[in-house]
C-alpha atoms as an extended CHARMM CRD file, in Angstrom:
* protein
*
       175  EXT
         1         1  MET       CA            -94.9270000000      -38.1440000000      -80.6130000000  PROA      1               0.0000000000
         2         2  LYS       CA            -94.3310000000      -34.8830000000      -78.6520000000  PROA      2               0.0000000000
         3         3  GLN       CA            -96.3990000000      -36.3880000000      -75.6550000000  PROA      3               0.0000000000
         4         4  LYS       CA            -93.6760000000      -39.1150000000      -76.1950000000  PROA      4               0.0000000000
         5         5  ARG       CA            -90.8060000000      -36.8510000000      -76.0780000000  PROA      5               0.0000000000
         6         6  LEU       CA            -92.4100000000      -34.9690000000      -73.1820000000  PROA      6               0.0000000000
         7         7  MET       CA            -92.3970000000      -37.7400000000      -70.6770000000  PROA      7               0.0000000000
         8         8  MET       CA            -88.8920000000      -38.4770000000      -71.6810000000  PROA      8               0.0000000000
         9         9  ARG       CA            -87.7360000000      -35.2440000000      -71.5470000000  PROA      9               0.0000000000
        10        10  THR       CA            -89.2500000000      -34.5680000000      -67.9250000000  PROA      10              0.0000000000
        11        11  SER       CA            -88.4060000000      -37.9590000000      -66.7800000000  PROA      11              0.0000000000
        12        12  ILE       CA            -84.0550000000      -37.2150000000      -67.2170000000  PROA      12              0.0000000000
        13        13  LEU       CA            -85.1470000000      -34.0670000000      -66.1520000000  PROA      13              0.0000000000
        14        14  ALA       CA            -86.3320000000      -36.2210000000      -62.8290000000  PROA      14              0.0000000000
        15        15  ILE       CA            -83.1530000000      -38.0150000000      -62.6820000000  PROA      15              0.0000000000
        16        16  ILE       CA            -81.1880000000      -35.0710000000      -62.0570000000  PROA      16              0.0000000000
        17        17  ALA       CA            -82.9540000000      -33.4550000000      -59.5030000000  PROA      17              0.0000000000
        18        18  ILE       CA            -82.6780000000      -36.6170000000      -58.0900000000  PROA      18              0.0000000000
        19        19  ALA       CA            -79.5350000000      -36.4740000000      -58.6910000000  PROA      19              0.0000000000
        20        20  LEU       CA            -78.5000000000      -33.1920000000      -57.4950000000  PROA      20              0.0000000000
        21        21  ALA       CA            -80.2390000000      -33.0490000000      -54.6810000000  PROA      21              0.0000000000
        22        22  TYR       CA            -78.2650000000      -36.3260000000      -53.5550000000  PROA      22              0.0000000000
        23        23  THR       CA            -75.3540000000      -34.7660000000      -53.9670000000  PROA      23              0.0000000000
        24        24  LEU       CA            -76.4360000000      -31.7350000000      -52.2910000000  PROA      24              0.0000000000
        25        25  TYR       CA            -77.2740000000      -34.0460000000      -49.1180000000  PROA      25              0.0000000000
        26        26  SER       CA            -74.3830000000      -36.0680000000      -49.0340000000  PROA      26              0.0000000000
        27        27  ASN       CA            -71.9470000000      -33.5950000000      -49.0200000000  PROA      27              0.0000000000
        28        28  PHE       CA            -72.8600000000      -30.4820000000      -46.9050000000  PROA      28              0.0000000000
        29        29  ILE       CA            -76.1680000000      -31.9490000000      -45.0460000000  PROA      29              0.0000000000
        30        30  ALA       CA            -75.2930000000      -35.8160000000      -43.5600000000  PROA      30              0.0000000000
        31        31  ASP       CA            -73.0920000000      -35.8860000000      -40.7740000000  PROA      31              0.0000000000
        32        32  ARG       CA            -70.0220000000      -38.4450000000      -41.7430000000  PROA      32              0.0000000000
        33        33  SER       CA            -68.3680000000      -37.1230000000      -38.7520000000  PROA      33              0.0000000000
        34        34  VAL       CA            -66.2190000000      -40.2980000000      -36.8300000000  PROA      34              0.0000000000
        35        35  ALA       CA            -65.4070000000      -38.4570000000      -33.7190000000  PROA      35              0.0000000000
        36        36  LYS       CA            -68.0470000000      -37.7410000000      -31.1800000000  PROA      36              0.0000000000
        37        37  ALA       CA            -68.5380000000      -37.2580000000      -27.5310000000  PROA      37              0.0000000000
        38        38  GLY       CA            -67.7970000000      -39.8820000000      -24.9890000000  PROA      38              0.0000000000
        39        39  ASP       CA            -65.8850000000      -41.5350000000      -27.6360000000  PROA      39              0.0000000000
        40        40  LEU       CA            -61.8190000000      -42.0610000000      -26.7880000000  PROA      40              0.0000000000
        41        41  SER       CA            -59.8180000000      -40.1350000000      -29.7120000000  PROA      41              0.0000000000
        42        42  ILE       CA            -58.3520000000      -41.1580000000      -32.7950000000  PROA      42              0.0000000000
        43        43  ASN       CA            -54.6050000000      -41.6050000000      -32.0920000000  PROA      43              0.0000000000
        44        44  PHE       CA            -52.3650000000      -40.1020000000      -34.4560000000  PROA      44              0.0000000000
        45        45  VAL       CA            -48.8040000000      -39.1330000000      -35.1500000000  PROA      45              0.0000000000
        46        46  LEU       CA            -47.5410000000      -36.3450000000      -37.2720000000  PROA      46              0.0000000000
        47        47  ASN       CA            -44.4100000000      -33.8540000000      -37.6510000000  PROA      47              0.0000000000
        48        48  ASP       CA            -44.8410000000      -30.3110000000      -36.2450000000  PROA      48              0.0000000000
        49        49  LEU       CA            -42.8820000000      -27.4860000000      -38.3950000000  PROA      49              0.0000000000
        50        50  GLU       CA            -39.6170000000      -28.1640000000      -37.0980000000  PROA      50              0.0000000000
        51        51  GLY       CA            -39.4930000000      -31.5870000000      -37.9300000000  PROA      51              0.0000000000
        52        52  GLU       CA            -40.9430000000      -32.8270000000      -33.8780000000  PROA      52              0.0000000000
        53        53  ARG       CA            -42.8120000000      -36.1950000000      -33.5070000000  PROA      53              0.0000000000
        54        54  ILE       CA            -46.6120000000      -35.5910000000      -32.3330000000  PROA      54              0.0000000000
        55        55  GLU       CA            -48.3400000000      -38.1790000000      -31.0700000000  PROA      55              0.0000000000
        56        56  LEU       CA            -52.0170000000      -37.6170000000      -29.6240000000  PROA      56              0.0000000000
        57        57  GLU       CA            -50.9260000000      -39.9310000000      -27.2670000000  PROA      57              0.0000000000
        58        58  ASP       CA            -48.1820000000      -38.2870000000      -25.7710000000  PROA      58              0.0000000000
        59        59  TYR       CA            -50.6400000000      -36.0230000000      -24.1090000000  PROA      59              0.0000000000
        60        60  LYS       CA            -52.3960000000      -38.3950000000      -22.2800000000  PROA      60              0.0000000000
        61        61  GLY       CA            -53.0900000000      -36.5790000000      -18.8430000000  PROA      61              0.0000000000
        62        62  LYS       CA            -53.6060000000      -33.3340000000      -20.0160000000  PROA      62              0.0000000000
        63        63  GLY       CA            -56.4260000000      -31.6270000000      -22.0900000000  PROA      63              0.0000000000
        64        64  VAL       CA            -56.2840000000      -31.7290000000      -25.5340000000  PROA      64              0.0000000000
        65        65  PHE       CA            -57.9190000000      -28.7550000000      -27.4340000000  PROA      65              0.0000000000
        66        66  LEU       CA            -57.6490000000      -29.9120000000      -31.5940000000  PROA      66              0.0000000000
        67        67  ASN       CA            -57.8330000000      -27.6240000000      -33.6380000000  PROA      67              0.0000000000
        68        68  PHE       CA            -58.2790000000      -28.5330000000      -37.5140000000  PROA      68              0.0000000000
        69        69  TRP       CA            -57.7860000000      -25.3820000000      -40.1350000000  PROA      69              0.0000000000
        70        70  GLY       CA            -56.4700000000      -23.7440000000      -42.7110000000  PROA      70              0.0000000000
        71        71  THR       CA            -54.9160000000      -20.5590000000      -44.3890000000  PROA      71              0.0000000000
        72        72  TYR       CA            -57.3880000000      -20.2200000000      -46.8200000000  PROA      72              0.0000000000
        73        73  CYS       CA            -60.4780000000      -20.3130000000      -44.2740000000  PROA      73              0.0000000000
        74        74  PRO       CA            -61.4540000000      -16.7750000000      -43.1550000000  PROA      74              0.0000000000
        75        75  PRO       CA            -62.8200000000      -17.4260000000      -39.2270000000  PROA      75              0.0000000000
        76        76  CYS       CA            -59.5770000000      -20.0440000000      -38.8090000000  PROA      76              0.0000000000
        77        77  VAL       CA            -57.4300000000      -17.0940000000      -39.5530000000  PROA      77              0.0000000000
        78        78  LYS       CA            -60.2280000000      -14.7860000000      -36.9240000000  PROA      78              0.0000000000
        79        79  GLU       CA            -59.5140000000      -17.2880000000      -34.2940000000  PROA      79              0.0000000000
        80        80  MET       CA            -55.8020000000      -18.2240000000      -34.3040000000  PROA      80              0.0000000000
        81        81  PRO       CA            -54.9040000000      -15.1640000000      -32.5620000000  PROA      81              0.0000000000
        82        82  ILE       CA            -57.3610000000      -15.5370000000      -29.7950000000  PROA      82              0.0000000000
        83        83  MET       CA            -55.8580000000      -19.3070000000      -29.5710000000  PROA      83              0.0000000000
        84        84  GLU       CA            -52.8790000000      -18.5450000000      -29.1450000000  PROA      84              0.0000000000
        85        85  GLU       CA            -53.1050000000      -15.7960000000      -26.3360000000  PROA      85              0.0000000000
        86        86  LEU       CA            -55.0430000000      -18.0610000000      -24.1670000000  PROA      86              0.0000000000
        87        87  TYR       CA            -52.4340000000      -20.6870000000      -25.0950000000  PROA      87              0.0000000000
        88        88  ALA       CA            -50.2280000000      -18.4580000000      -22.8580000000  PROA      88              0.0000000000
        89        89  GLU       CA            -52.2080000000      -19.0340000000      -20.6320000000  PROA      89              0.0000000000
        90        90  TYR       CA            -53.8020000000      -22.2410000000      -20.2340000000  PROA      90              0.0000000000
        91        91  LYS       CA            -50.7360000000      -23.9230000000      -21.7970000000  PROA      91              0.0000000000
        92        92  ASP       CA            -49.8200000000      -24.2310000000      -17.3660000000  PROA      92              0.0000000000
        93        93  GLN       CA            -52.7730000000      -25.4100000000      -16.6880000000  PROA      93              0.0000000000
        94        94  GLY       CA            -52.5860000000      -28.3750000000      -18.2090000000  PROA      94              0.0000000000
        95        95  VAL       CA            -54.0650000000      -27.3100000000      -21.9560000000  PROA      95              0.0000000000
        96        96  GLU       CA            -52.2730000000      -27.7630000000      -24.8530000000  PROA      96              0.0000000000
        97        97  ILE       CA            -53.5200000000      -27.3320000000      -28.5430000000  PROA      97              0.0000000000
        98        98  ILE       CA            -52.6590000000      -28.9070000000      -31.4080000000  PROA      98              0.0000000000
        99        99  ALA       CA            -53.4940000000      -27.5550000000      -34.6780000000  PROA      99              0.0000000000
       100       100  VAL       CA            -53.7270000000      -29.4280000000      -38.0030000000  PROA      100             0.0000000000
       101       101  ASN       CA            -53.6350000000      -28.1510000000      -40.9350000000  PROA      101             0.0000000000
       102       102  ALA       CA            -55.8450000000      -29.7350000000      -43.7320000000  PROA      102             0.0000000000
       103       103  SER       CA            -52.5120000000      -30.3290000000      -46.1750000000  PROA      103             0.0000000000
       104       104  GLU       CA            -51.6210000000      -27.4720000000      -46.9730000000  PROA      104             0.0000000000
       105       105  PRO       CA            -47.9270000000      -26.7720000000      -48.4740000000  PROA      105             0.0000000000
       106       106  LYS       CA            -45.3790000000      -26.4740000000      -45.6380000000  PROA      106             0.0000000000
       107       107  LEU       CA            -43.9670000000      -23.0260000000      -46.7650000000  PROA      107             0.0000000000
       108       108  THR       CA            -47.2700000000      -21.4950000000      -47.0070000000  PROA      108             0.0000000000
       109       109  VAL       CA            -48.4710000000      -22.9300000000      -43.2760000000  PROA      109             0.0000000000
       110       110  GLU       CA            -45.0690000000      -21.8200000000      -42.3110000000  PROA      110             0.0000000000
       111       111  ARG       CA            -45.7700000000      -18.1730000000      -43.3950000000  PROA      111             0.0000000000
       112       112  PHE       CA            -48.6920000000      -18.0300000000      -41.3310000000  PROA      112             0.0000000000
       113       113  VAL       CA            -47.3820000000      -19.6180000000      -38.5110000000  PROA      113             0.0000000000
       114       114  ASP       CA            -44.4140000000      -16.6470000000      -38.5380000000  PROA      114             0.0000000000
       115       115  ARG       CA            -46.4810000000      -13.9080000000      -39.8970000000  PROA      115             0.0000000000
       116       116  LEU       CA            -48.9450000000      -14.4830000000      -36.4250000000  PROA      116             0.0000000000
       117       117  GLY       CA            -46.6350000000      -15.3240000000      -34.2790000000  PROA      117             0.0000000000
       118       118  LEU       CA            -47.8740000000      -18.6580000000      -33.0550000000  PROA      118             0.0000000000
       119       119  THR       CA            -45.6520000000      -21.0450000000      -30.6490000000  PROA      119             0.0000000000
       120       120  PHE       CA            -48.3310000000      -24.1820000000      -29.9560000000  PROA      120             0.0000000000
       121       121  PRO       CA            -47.4310000000      -26.6840000000      -32.5290000000  PROA      121             0.0000000000
       122       122  ILE       CA            -48.5980000000      -27.1880000000      -35.3950000000  PROA      122             0.0000000000
       123       123  VAL       CA            -48.8200000000      -30.0370000000      -37.6700000000  PROA      123             0.0000000000
       124       124  ILE       CA            -49.6380000000      -30.6320000000      -41.1220000000  PROA      124             0.0000000000
       125       125  ASP       CA            -51.9990000000      -33.2600000000      -42.3020000000  PROA      125             0.0000000000
       126       126  GLN       CA            -50.5270000000      -33.8310000000      -46.2240000000  PROA      126             0.0000000000
       127       127  GLY       CA            -53.1410000000      -36.5530000000      -47.5440000000  PROA      127             0.0000000000
       128       128  ASN       CA            -55.4720000000      -35.6110000000      -44.8410000000  PROA      128             0.0000000000
       129       129  ASN       CA            -55.4790000000      -39.3890000000      -43.3620000000  PROA      129             0.0000000000
       130       130  VAL       CA            -56.1650000000      -37.7130000000      -39.5450000000  PROA      130             0.0000000000
       131       131  ILE       CA            -58.3070000000      -35.5660000000      -41.2760000000  PROA      131             0.0000000000
       132       132  ASP       CA            -60.5200000000      -38.4900000000      -42.6720000000  PROA      132             0.0000000000
       133       133  ALA       CA            -59.8330000000      -39.9960000000      -39.2360000000  PROA      133             0.0000000000
       134       134  TYR       CA            -62.3990000000      -37.8550000000      -37.7100000000  PROA      134             0.0000000000
       135       135  GLY       CA            -64.7120000000      -37.4480000000      -40.3060000000  PROA      135             0.0000000000
       136       136  ILE       CA            -63.7500000000      -34.1780000000      -40.3040000000  PROA      136             0.0000000000
       137       137  ARG       CA            -65.9790000000      -31.6450000000      -42.3350000000  PROA      137             0.0000000000
       138       138  PRO       CA            -65.8230000000      -28.4300000000      -42.6120000000  PROA      138             0.0000000000
       139       139  LEU       CA            -62.9180000000      -26.1180000000      -41.1000000000  PROA      139             0.0000000000
       140       140  PRO       CA            -62.5020000000      -24.8840000000      -39.2290000000  PROA      140             0.0000000000
       141       141  THR       CA            -63.6660000000      -28.1920000000      -36.9440000000  PROA      141             0.0000000000
       142       142  THR       CA            -62.0830000000      -28.4140000000      -32.6930000000  PROA      142             0.0000000000
       143       143  ILE       CA            -61.9550000000      -31.3140000000      -30.9630000000  PROA      143             0.0000000000
       144       144  LEU       CA            -62.1200000000      -31.2140000000      -27.0280000000  PROA      144             0.0000000000
       145       145  VAL       CA            -60.0620000000      -34.0740000000      -25.8300000000  PROA      145             0.0000000000
       146       146  ASP       CA            -60.2120000000      -34.5240000000      -21.7010000000  PROA      146             0.0000000000
       147       147  GLU       CA            -57.1280000000      -35.7250000000      -20.0240000000  PROA      147             0.0000000000
       148       148  HSD       CA            -57.9330000000      -39.5920000000      -20.6180000000  PROA      148             0.0000000000
       149       149  GLY       CA            -58.4870000000      -39.4480000000      -23.6290000000  PROA      149             0.0000000000
       150       150  VAL       CA            -61.7270000000      -39.0240000000      -23.7420000000  PROA      150             0.0000000000
       151       151  ILE       CA            -63.9460000000      -36.8630000000      -26.7400000000  PROA      151             0.0000000000
       152       152  VAL       CA            -65.5740000000      -34.4410000000      -24.8730000000  PROA      152             0.0000000000
       153       153  ARG       CA            -66.8560000000      -31.6470000000      -27.5600000000  PROA      153             0.0000000000
       154       154  VAL       CA            -66.8140000000      -31.5040000000      -30.6880000000  PROA      154             0.0000000000
       155       155  PHE       CA            -67.6640000000      -28.4810000000      -32.0980000000  PROA      155             0.0000000000
       156       156  THR       CA            -67.4170000000      -26.8160000000      -35.7190000000  PROA      156             0.0000000000
       157       157  GLY       CA            -67.4850000000      -23.1040000000      -37.1020000000  PROA      157             0.0000000000
       158       158  GLY       CA            -65.8170000000      -20.1470000000      -35.8250000000  PROA      158             0.0000000000
       159       159  MET       CA            -65.1030000000      -18.9890000000      -32.0340000000  PROA      159             0.0000000000
       160       160  THR       CA            -65.0770000000      -16.2150000000      -30.1540000000  PROA      160             0.0000000000
       161       161  GLU       CA            -62.4390000000      -15.4820000000      -27.4430000000  PROA      161             0.0000000000
       162       162  GLN       CA            -64.6840000000      -16.1390000000      -24.6130000000  PROA      162             0.0000000000
       163       163  MET       CA            -65.9740000000      -19.4760000000      -26.3020000000  PROA      163             0.0000000000
       164       164  ILE       CA            -62.2160000000      -20.7020000000      -26.5070000000  PROA      164             0.0000000000
       165       165  ARG       CA            -62.0850000000      -19.4140000000      -23.0650000000  PROA      165             0.0000000000
       166       166  ASP       CA            -64.5140000000      -21.9170000000      -22.0270000000  PROA      166             0.0000000000
       167       167  PHE       CA            -63.5690000000      -24.8790000000      -23.8950000000  PROA      167             0.0000000000
       168       168  MET       CA            -60.5700000000      -24.9700000000      -22.4100000000  PROA      168             0.0000000000
       169       169  GLU       CA            -61.9970000000      -24.2050000000      -18.9950000000  PROA      169             0.0000000000
       170       170  GLU       CA            -64.0980000000      -27.5180000000      -19.9630000000  PROA      170             0.0000000000
       171       171  ILE       CA            -60.6650000000      -29.4180000000      -20.3780000000  PROA      171             0.0000000000
       172       172  LYS       CA            -58.5480000000      -28.3240000000      -17.6480000000  PROA      172             0.0000000000
       173       173  PRO       CA            -56.9200000000      -31.3150000000      -15.7320000000  PROA      173             0.0000000000
       174       174  GLY       CA            -58.8490000000      -31.4930000000      -12.4260000000  PROA      174             0.0000000000
       175       175  THR       CA            -62.1250000000      -29.8840000000      -13.4440000000  PROA      175             0.0000000000
């Protein structure tokens, strides 16, 4: 009788351990990204904070620094002022930034933008449709799109000033 209970408990624990391992793998390790270097970018239409329509297709002919972020993400907060500084330098060279916020309330995003004085287009992906279409996980993730609409690079994680500069050089039209 004791041996039967031990076998039953061991079996249940093994099933729980397998389920836990699968959950951890599928949520944190498995690569679910849809966007890959060499693929065409996925078009989307979102409104910026002023209500202006932003469509990725409209940026053909320019390099697009597509940054997925959230105000609650420390690396995102750290890289935003650097992106703003370099945006002023690279905008006239044909590089645009589109910052796609991960479904936060508009007021939260507006206060964040005002506090940092950000001037590049910022859109809110309510419902995370664009984030899901690109397979973005985790934040921040940056997708570099060349002037032809082709994804050049997908980078996950926080960026330094030098990295952002190098990425903008990489998607500058004519390079």
